[in-house]
Coordinates of C-alpha atoms and ligand atoms in Angstrom, one line a residue:
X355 CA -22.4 -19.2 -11.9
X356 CA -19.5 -20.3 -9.4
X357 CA -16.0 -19.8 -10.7
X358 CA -15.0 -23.7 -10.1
X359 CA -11.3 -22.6 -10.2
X360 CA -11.8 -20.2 -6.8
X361 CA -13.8 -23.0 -5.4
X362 CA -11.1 -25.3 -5.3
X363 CA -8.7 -22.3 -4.5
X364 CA -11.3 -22.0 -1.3
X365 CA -11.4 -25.9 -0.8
X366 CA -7.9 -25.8 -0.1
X367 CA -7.4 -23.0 1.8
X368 CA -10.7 -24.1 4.0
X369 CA -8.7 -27.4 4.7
X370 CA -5.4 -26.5 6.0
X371 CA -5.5 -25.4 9.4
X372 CA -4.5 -21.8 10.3
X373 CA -4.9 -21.0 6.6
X374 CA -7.9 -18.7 7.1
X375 CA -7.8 -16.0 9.2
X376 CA -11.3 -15.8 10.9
X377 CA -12.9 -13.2 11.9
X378 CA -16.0 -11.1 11.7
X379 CA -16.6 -11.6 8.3
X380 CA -17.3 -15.1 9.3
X381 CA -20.9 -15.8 11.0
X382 CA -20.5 -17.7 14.4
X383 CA -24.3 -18.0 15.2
X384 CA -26.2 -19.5 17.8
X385 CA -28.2 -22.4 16.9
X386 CA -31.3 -23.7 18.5
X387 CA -30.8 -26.6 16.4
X388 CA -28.0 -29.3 15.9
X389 CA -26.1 -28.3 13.0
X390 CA -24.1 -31.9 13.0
X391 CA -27.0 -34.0 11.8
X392 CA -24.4 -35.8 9.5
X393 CA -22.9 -37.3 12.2
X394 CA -18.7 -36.5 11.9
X395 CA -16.0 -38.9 9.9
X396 CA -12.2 -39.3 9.4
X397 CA -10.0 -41.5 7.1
X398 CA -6.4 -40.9 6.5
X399 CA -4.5 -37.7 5.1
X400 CA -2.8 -36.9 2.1
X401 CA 0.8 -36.9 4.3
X402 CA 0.9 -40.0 6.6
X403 CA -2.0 -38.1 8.9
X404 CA -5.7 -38.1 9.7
X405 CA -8.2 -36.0 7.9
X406 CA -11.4 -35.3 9.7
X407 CA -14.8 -34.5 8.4
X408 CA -18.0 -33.2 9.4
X409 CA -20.8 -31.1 7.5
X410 CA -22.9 -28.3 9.0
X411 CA -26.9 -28.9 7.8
X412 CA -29.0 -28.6 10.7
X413 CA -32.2 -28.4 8.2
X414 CA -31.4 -31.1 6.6
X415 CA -34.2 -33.5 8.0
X416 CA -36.8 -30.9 7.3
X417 CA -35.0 -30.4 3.5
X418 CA -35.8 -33.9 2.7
X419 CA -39.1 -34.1 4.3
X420 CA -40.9 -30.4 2.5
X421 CA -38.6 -32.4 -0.8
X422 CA -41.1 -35.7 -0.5
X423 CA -44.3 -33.5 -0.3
X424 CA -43.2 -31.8 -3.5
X425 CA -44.5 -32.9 -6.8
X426 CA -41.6 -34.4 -9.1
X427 CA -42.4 -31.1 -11.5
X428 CA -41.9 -28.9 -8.1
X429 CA -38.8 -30.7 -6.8
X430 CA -37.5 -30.1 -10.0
X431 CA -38.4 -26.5 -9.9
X432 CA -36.8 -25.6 -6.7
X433 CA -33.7 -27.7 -7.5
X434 CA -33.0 -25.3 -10.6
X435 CA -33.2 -22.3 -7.9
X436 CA -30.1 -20.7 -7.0
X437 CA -29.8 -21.1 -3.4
X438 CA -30.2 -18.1 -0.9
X439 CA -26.9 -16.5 -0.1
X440 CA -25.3 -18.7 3.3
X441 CA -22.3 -17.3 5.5
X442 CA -19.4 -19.5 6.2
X443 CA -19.2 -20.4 9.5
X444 CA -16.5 -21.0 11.9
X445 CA -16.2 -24.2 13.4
X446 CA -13.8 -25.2 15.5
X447 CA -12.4 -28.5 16.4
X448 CA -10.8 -30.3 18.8
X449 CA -8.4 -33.9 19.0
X450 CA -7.7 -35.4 22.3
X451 CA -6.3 -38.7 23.7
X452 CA -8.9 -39.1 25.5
X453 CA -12.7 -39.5 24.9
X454 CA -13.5 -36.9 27.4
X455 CA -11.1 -34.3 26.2
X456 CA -9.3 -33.5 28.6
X457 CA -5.8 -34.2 27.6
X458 CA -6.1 -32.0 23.5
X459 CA -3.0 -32.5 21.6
X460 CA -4.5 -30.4 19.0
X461 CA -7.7 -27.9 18.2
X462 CA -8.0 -25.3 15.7
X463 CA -10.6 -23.5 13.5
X464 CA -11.6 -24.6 10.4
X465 CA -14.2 -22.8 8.1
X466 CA -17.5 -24.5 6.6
X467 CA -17.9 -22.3 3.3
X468 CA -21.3 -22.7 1.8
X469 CA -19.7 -23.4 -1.7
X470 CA -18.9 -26.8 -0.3
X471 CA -21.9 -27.4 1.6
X472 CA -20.9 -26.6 4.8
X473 CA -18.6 -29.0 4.9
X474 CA -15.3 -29.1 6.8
X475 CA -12.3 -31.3 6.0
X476 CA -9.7 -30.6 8.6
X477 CA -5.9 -32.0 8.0
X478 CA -4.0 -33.3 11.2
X479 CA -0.6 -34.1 11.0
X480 CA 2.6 -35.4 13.0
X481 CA 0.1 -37.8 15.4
X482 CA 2.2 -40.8 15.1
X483 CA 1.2 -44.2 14.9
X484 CA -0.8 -46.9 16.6
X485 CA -2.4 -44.4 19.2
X486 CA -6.3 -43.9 19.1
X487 CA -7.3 -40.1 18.8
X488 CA -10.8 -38.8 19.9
X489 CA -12.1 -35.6 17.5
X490 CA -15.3 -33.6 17.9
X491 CA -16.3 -30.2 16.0
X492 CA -18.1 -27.1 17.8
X493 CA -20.2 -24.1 16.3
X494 CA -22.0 -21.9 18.1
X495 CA -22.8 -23.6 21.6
X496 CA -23.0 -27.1 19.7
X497 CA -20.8 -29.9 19.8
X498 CA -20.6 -32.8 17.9
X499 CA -20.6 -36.5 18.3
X500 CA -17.4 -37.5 19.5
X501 CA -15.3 -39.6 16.6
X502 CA -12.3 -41.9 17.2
X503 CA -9.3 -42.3 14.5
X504 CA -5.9 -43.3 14.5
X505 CA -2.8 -43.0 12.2
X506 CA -2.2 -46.7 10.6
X507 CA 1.1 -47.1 10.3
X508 CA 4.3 -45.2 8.3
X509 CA 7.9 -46.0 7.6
X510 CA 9.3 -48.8 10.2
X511 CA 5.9 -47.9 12.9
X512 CA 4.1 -50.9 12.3
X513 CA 0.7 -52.3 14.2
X514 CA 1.0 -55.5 15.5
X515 CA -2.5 -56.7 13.8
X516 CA -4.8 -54.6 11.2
X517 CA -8.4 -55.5 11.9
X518 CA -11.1 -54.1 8.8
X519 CA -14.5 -54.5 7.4
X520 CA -14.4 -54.5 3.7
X521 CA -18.4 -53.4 2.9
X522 CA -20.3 -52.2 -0.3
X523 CA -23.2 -51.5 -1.9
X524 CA -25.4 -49.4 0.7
X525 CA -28.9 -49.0 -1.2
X526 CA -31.0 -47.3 0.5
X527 CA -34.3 -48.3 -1.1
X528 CA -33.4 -52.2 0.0
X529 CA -32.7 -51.9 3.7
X530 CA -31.6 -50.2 6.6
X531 CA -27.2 -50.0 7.6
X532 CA -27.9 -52.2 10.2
X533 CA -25.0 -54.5 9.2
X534 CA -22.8 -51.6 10.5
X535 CA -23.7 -51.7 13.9
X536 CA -22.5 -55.5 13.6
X537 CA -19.1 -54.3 12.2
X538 CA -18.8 -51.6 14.6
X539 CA -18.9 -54.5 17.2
X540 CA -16.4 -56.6 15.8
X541 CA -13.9 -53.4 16.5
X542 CA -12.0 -52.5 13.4
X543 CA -9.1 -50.4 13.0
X544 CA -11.0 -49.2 9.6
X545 CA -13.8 -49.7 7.4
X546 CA -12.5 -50.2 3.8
X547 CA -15.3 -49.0 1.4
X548 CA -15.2 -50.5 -2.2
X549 CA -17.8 -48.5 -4.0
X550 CA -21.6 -47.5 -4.4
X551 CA -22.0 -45.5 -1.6
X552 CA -25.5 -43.8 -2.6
X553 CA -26.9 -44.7 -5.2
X554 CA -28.7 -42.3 -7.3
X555 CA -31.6 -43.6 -9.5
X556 CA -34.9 -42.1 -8.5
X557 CA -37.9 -44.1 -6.5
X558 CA -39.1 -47.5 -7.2
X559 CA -41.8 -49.7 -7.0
X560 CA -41.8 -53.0 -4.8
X561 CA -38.6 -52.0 -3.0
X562 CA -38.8 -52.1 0.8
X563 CA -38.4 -48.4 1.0
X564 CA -38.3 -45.6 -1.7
X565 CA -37.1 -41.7 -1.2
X566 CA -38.1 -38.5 -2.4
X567 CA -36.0 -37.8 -4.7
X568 CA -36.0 -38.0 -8.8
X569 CA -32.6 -39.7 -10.4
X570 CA -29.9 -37.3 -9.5
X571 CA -28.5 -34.9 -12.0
X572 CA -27.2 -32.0 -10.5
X573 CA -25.4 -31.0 -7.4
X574 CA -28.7 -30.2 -5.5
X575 CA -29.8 -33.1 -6.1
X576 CA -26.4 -35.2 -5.2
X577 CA -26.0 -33.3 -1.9
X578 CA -29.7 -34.7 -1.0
X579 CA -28.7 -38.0 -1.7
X580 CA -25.5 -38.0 0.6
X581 CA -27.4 -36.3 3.2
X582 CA -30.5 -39.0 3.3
X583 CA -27.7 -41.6 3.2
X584 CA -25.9 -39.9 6.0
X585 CA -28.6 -39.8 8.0
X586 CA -29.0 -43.3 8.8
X587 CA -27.6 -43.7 12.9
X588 CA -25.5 -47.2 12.0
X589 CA -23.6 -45.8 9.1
X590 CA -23.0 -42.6 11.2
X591 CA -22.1 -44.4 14.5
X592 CA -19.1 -46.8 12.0
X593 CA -17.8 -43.5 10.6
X594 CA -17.1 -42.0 14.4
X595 CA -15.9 -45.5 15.1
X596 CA -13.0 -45.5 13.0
X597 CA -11.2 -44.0 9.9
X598 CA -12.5 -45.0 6.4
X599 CA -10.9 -46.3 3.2
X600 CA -12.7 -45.2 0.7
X601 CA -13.3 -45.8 -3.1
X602 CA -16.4 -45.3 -5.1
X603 CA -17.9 -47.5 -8.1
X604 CA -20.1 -46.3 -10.5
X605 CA -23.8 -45.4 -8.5
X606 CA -21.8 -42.4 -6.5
X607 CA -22.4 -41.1 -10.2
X608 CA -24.1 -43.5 -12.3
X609 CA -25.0 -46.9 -13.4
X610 CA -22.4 -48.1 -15.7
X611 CA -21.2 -44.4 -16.7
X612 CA -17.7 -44.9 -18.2
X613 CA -15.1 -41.7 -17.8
X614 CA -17.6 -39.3 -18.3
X615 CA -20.4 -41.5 -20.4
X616 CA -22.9 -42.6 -19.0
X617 CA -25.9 -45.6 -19.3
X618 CA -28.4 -42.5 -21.0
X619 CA -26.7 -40.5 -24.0
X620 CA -27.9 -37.1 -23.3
X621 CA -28.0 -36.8 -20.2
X622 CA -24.9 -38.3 -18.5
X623 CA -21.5 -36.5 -19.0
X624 CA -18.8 -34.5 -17.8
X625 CA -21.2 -31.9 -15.9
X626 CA -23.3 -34.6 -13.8
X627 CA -20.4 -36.1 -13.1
X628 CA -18.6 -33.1 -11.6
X629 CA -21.9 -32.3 -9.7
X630 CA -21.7 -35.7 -8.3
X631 CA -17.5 -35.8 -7.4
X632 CA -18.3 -32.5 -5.6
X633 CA -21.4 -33.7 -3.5
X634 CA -18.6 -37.2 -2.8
X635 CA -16.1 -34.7 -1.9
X636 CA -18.4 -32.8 0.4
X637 CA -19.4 -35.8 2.0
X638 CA -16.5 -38.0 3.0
X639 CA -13.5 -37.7 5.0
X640 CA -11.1 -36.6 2.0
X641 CA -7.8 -34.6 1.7
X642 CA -8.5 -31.4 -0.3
X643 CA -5.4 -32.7 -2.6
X644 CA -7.9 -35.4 -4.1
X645 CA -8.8 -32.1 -5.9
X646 CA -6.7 -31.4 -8.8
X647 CA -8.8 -29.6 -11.1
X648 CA -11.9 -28.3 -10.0
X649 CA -14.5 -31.2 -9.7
X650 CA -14.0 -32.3 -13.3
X651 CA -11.3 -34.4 -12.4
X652 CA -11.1 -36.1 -8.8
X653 CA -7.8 -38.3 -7.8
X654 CA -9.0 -40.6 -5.6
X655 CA -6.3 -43.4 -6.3
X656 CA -4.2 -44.0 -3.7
X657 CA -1.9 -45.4 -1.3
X658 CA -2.4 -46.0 2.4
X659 CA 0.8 -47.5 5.0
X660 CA 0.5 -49.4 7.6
X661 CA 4.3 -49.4 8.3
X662 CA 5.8 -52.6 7.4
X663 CA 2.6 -54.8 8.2
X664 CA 0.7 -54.1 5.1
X665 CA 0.0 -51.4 2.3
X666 CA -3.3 -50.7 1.0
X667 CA -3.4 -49.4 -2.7
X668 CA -7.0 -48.1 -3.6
X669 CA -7.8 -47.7 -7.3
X670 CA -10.3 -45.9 -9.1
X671 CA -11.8 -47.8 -12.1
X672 CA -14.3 -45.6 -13.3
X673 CA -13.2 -42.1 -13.9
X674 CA -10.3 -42.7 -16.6
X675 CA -11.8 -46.1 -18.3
X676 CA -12.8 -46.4 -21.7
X677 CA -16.3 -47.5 -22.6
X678 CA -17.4 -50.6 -22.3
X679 CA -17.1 -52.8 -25.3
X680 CA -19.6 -53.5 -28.0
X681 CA -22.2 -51.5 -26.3
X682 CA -25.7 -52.1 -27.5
X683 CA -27.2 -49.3 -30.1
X684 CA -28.3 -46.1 -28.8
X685 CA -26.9 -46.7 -25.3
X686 CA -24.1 -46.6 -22.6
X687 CA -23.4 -49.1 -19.9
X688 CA -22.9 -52.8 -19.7
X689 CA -24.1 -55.7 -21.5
X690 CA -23.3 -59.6 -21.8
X691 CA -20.8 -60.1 -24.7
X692 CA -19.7 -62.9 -26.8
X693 CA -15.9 -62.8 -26.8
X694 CA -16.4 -64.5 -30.6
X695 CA -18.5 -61.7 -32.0
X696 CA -16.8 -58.8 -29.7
X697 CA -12.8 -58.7 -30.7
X698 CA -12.9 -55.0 -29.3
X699 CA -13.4 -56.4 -25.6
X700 CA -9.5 -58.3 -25.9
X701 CA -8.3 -54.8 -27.9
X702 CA -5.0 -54.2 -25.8
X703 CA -5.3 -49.8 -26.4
X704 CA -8.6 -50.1 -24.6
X705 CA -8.1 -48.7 -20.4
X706 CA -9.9 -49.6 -17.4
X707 CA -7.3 -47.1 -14.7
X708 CA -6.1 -44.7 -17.9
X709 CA -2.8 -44.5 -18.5
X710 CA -1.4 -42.4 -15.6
X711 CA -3.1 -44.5 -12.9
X712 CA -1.4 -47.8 -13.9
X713 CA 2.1 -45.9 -14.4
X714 CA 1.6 -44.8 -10.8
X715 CA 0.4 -48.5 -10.1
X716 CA 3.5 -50.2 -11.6
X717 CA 5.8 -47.4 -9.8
X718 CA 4.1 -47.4 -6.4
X719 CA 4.2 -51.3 -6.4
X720 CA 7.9 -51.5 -7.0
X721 CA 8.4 -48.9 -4.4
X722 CA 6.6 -50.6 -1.7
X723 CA 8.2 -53.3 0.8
X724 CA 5.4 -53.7 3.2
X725 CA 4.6 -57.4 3.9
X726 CA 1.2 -57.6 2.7
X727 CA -0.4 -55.7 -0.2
X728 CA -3.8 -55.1 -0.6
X729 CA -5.3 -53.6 -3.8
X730 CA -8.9 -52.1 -3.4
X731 CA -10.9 -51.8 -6.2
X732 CA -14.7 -51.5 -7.4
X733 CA -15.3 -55.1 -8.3
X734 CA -14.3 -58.6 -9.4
X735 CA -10.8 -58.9 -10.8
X736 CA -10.7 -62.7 -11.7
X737 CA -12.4 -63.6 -15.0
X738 CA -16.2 -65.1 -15.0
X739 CA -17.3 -67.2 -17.6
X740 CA -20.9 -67.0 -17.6
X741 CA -21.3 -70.1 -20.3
X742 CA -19.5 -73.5 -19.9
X743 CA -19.6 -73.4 -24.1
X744 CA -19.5 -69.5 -25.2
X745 CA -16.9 -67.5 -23.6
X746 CA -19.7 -64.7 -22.4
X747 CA -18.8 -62.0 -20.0
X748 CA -19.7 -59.0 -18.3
X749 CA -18.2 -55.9 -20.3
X750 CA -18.7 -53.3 -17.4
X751 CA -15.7 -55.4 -14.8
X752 CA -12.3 -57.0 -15.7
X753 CA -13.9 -59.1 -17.6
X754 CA -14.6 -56.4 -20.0
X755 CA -11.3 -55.2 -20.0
X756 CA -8.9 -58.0 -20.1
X757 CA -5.7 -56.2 -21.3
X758 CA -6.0 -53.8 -18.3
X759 CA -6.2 -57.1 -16.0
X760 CA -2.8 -58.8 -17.5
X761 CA -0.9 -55.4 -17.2
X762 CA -2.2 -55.4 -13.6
X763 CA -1.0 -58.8 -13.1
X764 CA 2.1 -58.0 -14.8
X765 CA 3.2 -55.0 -12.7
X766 CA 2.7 -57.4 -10.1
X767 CA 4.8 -59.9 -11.0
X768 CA 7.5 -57.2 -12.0
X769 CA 8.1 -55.6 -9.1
X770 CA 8.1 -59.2 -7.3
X771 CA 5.0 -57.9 -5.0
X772 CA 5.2 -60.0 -1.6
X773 CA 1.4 -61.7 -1.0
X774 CA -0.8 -59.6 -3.1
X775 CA -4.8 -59.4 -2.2
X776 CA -7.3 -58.2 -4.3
X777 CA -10.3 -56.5 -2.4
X778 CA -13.3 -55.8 -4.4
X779 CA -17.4 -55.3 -3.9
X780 CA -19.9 -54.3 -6.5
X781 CA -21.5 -57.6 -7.1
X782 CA -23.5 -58.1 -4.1
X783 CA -22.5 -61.4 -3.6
X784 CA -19.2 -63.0 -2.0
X785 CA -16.3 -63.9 -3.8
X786 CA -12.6 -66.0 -3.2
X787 CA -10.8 -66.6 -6.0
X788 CA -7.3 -67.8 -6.6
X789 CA -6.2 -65.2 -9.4
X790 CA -4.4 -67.2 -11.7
X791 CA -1.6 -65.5 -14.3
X792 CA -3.9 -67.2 -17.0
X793 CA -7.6 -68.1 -16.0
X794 CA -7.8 -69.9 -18.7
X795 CA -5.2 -72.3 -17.9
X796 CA -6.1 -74.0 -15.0
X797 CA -2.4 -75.5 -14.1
X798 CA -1.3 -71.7 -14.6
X799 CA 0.0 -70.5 -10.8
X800 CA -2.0 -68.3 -8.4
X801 CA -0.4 -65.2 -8.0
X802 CA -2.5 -63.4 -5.7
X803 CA -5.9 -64.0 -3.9
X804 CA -9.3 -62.3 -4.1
X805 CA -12.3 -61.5 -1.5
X806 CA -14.7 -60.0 -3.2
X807 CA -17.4 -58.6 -0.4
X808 CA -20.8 -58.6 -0.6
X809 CA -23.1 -56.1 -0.7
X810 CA -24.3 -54.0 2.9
X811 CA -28.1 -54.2 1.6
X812 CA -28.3 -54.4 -2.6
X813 CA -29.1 -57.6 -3.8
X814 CA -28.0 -59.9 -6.2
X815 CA -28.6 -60.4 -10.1
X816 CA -28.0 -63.6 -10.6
X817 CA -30.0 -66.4 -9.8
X818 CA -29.1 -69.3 -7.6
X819 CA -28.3 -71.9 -10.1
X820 CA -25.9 -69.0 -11.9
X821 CA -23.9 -68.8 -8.6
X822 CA -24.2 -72.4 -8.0
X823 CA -22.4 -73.3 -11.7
X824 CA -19.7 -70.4 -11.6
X825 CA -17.3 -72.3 -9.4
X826 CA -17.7 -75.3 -12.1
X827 CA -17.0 -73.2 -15.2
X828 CA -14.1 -71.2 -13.3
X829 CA -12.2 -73.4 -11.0
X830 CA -10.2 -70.8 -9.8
X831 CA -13.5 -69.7 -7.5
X832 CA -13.2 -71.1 -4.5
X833 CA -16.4 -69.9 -3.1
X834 CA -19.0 -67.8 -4.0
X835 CA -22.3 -66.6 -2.3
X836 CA -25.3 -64.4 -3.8
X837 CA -27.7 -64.7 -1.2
X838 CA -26.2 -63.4 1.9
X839 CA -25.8 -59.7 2.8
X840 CA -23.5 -57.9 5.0
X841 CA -19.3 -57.3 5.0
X842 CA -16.4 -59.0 5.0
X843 CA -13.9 -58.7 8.2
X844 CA -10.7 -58.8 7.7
X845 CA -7.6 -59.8 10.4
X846 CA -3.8 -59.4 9.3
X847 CA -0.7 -60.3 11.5
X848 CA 2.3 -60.5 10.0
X849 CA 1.8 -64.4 9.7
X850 CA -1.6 -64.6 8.0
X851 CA -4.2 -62.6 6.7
X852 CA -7.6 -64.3 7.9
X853 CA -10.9 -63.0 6.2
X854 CA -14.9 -64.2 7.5
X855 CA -18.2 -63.5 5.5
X856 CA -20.1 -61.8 8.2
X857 CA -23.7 -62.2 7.0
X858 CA -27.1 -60.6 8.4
X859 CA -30.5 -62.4 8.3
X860 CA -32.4 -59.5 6.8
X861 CA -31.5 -56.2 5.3
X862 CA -34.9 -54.8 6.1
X863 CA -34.6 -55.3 9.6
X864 CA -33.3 -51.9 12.0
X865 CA -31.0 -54.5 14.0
X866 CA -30.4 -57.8 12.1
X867 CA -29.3 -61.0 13.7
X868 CA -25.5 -61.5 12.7
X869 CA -23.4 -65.1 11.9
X870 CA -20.4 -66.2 10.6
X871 CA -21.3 -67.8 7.1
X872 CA -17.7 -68.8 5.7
X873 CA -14.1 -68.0 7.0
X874 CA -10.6 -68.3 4.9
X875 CA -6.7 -67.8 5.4
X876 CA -4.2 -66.6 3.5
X877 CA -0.9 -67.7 4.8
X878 CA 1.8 -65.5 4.8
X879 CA 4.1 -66.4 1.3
X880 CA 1.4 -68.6 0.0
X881 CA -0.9 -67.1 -2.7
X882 CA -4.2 -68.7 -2.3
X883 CA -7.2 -68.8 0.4
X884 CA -7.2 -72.0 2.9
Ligands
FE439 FE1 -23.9 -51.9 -6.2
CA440 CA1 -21.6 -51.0 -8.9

């Protein structure tokens, strides 16, 4: 068994360049085949710079097509089997001003350790602001696809415009990423991704395309997953096309799991889990401080600058919450309640962020001065009555967790937080609320203002006539959608922030068609979409 501890140890040292010294104990092979099948990433670093990703698995095509011949009994056999003994390999890297590369403000090498999957996570920083940078990783006598990334903004540097796609909800088994290519046309500065980036039940009937692969328990089995996700062309092209904001909901583990309980008592828990935030880790642009102990616990909360313009807080509402309340017997994961016969649901000691995540919400919040503040999250934050009579709600969002909501608008309203915007996915429909400081009093003031994003392929739960009566029950919706796919973009200037619902015709087509379903504006010092 791997000593976790050394692993993150390794992690770390793997990530900071110069750190290792390599040398011959590190293999530096030819390769007749691409070893960059993943395609390459970047999002920003832990220190105000750029973290670039890539992940060296030139079998990986044939991996998942010997894993769809197996038998489910077979798969599961091989999965159990240690792997054979990898080198590490030396990769080195390269970031230039220009796409061709021949002006390199930096290049070093980094090391792909077969603990982490061959994956590489190299830190970059002291790039300064507003410029685009052009990255590409070599090993052996291959290079990479070329990626592009950029530093946002930090103290008084401050674009002139933000331009991002928020997206969600990337099933596999319900379409192809073709959306993406759309967003990757409309030119963003980043892609903000709010959660359920694989999902990781097993096969299913009457889908338009299943996989290989049984539900994922272990690590094997999570690295598959990523890998099969990755290797869809659109999704890689976005991630070379700019840097990535990223979150994750509940499927980059599992449906509904709570902290580390999950849907199915037995076999969720703190060691799926872990298997799953390492395979995440692996597999996104992320600074190797989102490690703090081991893979058990993975701090993916954080805050992103872009100078005075606009901060972006991204919160993690899975991995600290308590479990939903007034489960049904013998199982995890959501349900409808009845507010009248579930009093734990309103109990105030019950957590959606955990304690140290809203301390470092409340602080962060009265820290910040940027002009526009935009808190990602997994899902919807305004309240949803399902019932014009019952109060009914969903127990795995806010809803479920009302307390956590108020002290969320309360730390708000504490540290005066200039135009707040709540930025969500998860429920594969569209969303624009006016988030009142009580929902349930309609003449109550909008504080802030929601877009909650649809999903990239999932679809929706609820029927028609459900999405048609939510905005009548809850007049704070403005406008919701269930049947549309695709993202949101997203334009800021210091004057407005202006959001469209970019939908495609079909999930299930390579290259749907792409229109312009609904479009908002938030003005500047006015709470509220127009
Ligand atoms: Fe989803
Ligand atoms: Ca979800």
């Amino acid at each position: 068994m791997l000593d976790r501890r050394h692993l993150l140890k390794l992690a770390l040292a793997a990530a900071v360049p110069g750190a290792w010294r390599s040398g011959s104990a590190l293999a530096q092979p030819k390769r007749a085949a691409d070893p960059f099948t993943l395609g390459v990433a970047s999002g920003p670093g832990a220190a105000g710079g750029v973290v670039l990703w890539t992940r060296l698995a030139s079998h990986i095509q044939a991996d998942i097509e010997r894993a769809s011949n197996l038998s489910t009994e077979l798969y599961i056999s091989a999965r159990e089997k240690a792997p054979p003994p990898a080198p590490a390999i030396d990769v080195r890297w390269e970031l230039a001003r220009d796409e061709s590369f021949r002006t390199i403000v930096r290049r070093g090498t980094a090391v792909a350790l077969p603990e982490l999957a061959h994956s590489v996570h190299v830190e970059v920083d002291g790039l300064g602001v507003g410029r685009w940078h052009y990255y590409r990783f070599l090993a052996g006598d291959a290079a990479s696809p070329v990626g592009r990334t950029r530093v946002f903004g930090n103290g008084g540097a401050t674009p002139a415009r933000f331009r991002f796609g928020v997206a969600s909800c990337q099933h596999y088994e319900w379409g192809h990423f073709g959306a993406y290519a759309h967003l990757r046309a409309d030119d963003p500065d980043a892609v903000l991704f709010a959660g359920d980036y694989i999902y990781e039940g097993g096969p299913r009937e009457r889908r338009f395309r299943t996989h290989p692969f049984p539900s994922a328990r272990n690590l094997f089995d999570y690295r598959m997953r990523h890998a099969l996700y990755k290797l869809d062309p659109d999704l890689q092209r976005l991630h070379a096309h700019c840097p990535w904001l990223l979150t994750w909901d509940d499927h980059e583990v599992s449906n509904d799991y709570a902290g580390d309980v999950g849907e199915e008592p037995g076999v969720d828990g703190a060691a799926r889990r872990a298997a799953a935030y390492q395979a995440y880790y692996e597999h996104m642009p992320l600074p190797a401080a989102t490690l703090v102990q081991r893979f058990s616990h993975v701090r993916i909360y954080r805050r992103v600058s872009c100078g005075a313009l606009a901060a972006v807080t991204l919160l993690d509402d899975r991995q600290y919450r308590d479990r939903q309340a007034c489960q049904p017997a013998g199982r995890g994961g959501s349900s409808i309640i009845d507010d009248e016969a579930c009093a734990a649901r309103r109990d105030p000691a019950r957590t959606l962020l955990g304690a140290e995540q809203m301390a470092w919400l409340a602080r962060t919040l009265e820290q910040g001065n940027a002009r526009w503040n935009l808190i990602a999250q997994q899902s919807l934050f305004s309240q949803l009555l399902r019932d014009p009579v019952r109060r009914r709600f969903w127990s795995d969002g806010w809803d479920g967790y009302p307390a956590e909501r108020a002290r969320v608008l309360a730390a708000l309203a504490r540290a005066n937080v200039r135009n707040p915007v709540i930025l969500g996915g998860d429920v594969h429909s569209t969303w624009v609320c006016d988030v009142k400081s009580d929902f349930d009093d309609g003449k109550s003031p909008t504080v802030a203002t929601e877009f909650c994003g649809t999903s990239v392929t999932s679809p929706a739960s609820a029927s028609e006539s459900q999405f048609a009566r939510a905005p009548v029950i809850n007049p704070h919706v403005r406008f919701v959608d269930g049947a549309r796919r695709g993202y949101l973009l997203a334009e800021l200037t210091p004057q407005s922030l202006s959001v469209s619902l970019r939908a495609i015709d079909d999930a299930t087509k390579r290259a749907p068609a792409i229109s312009t379903a609904a479009a908002w504006t938030v003005a500047d010092g006015k709470p509220g979409a127009n």
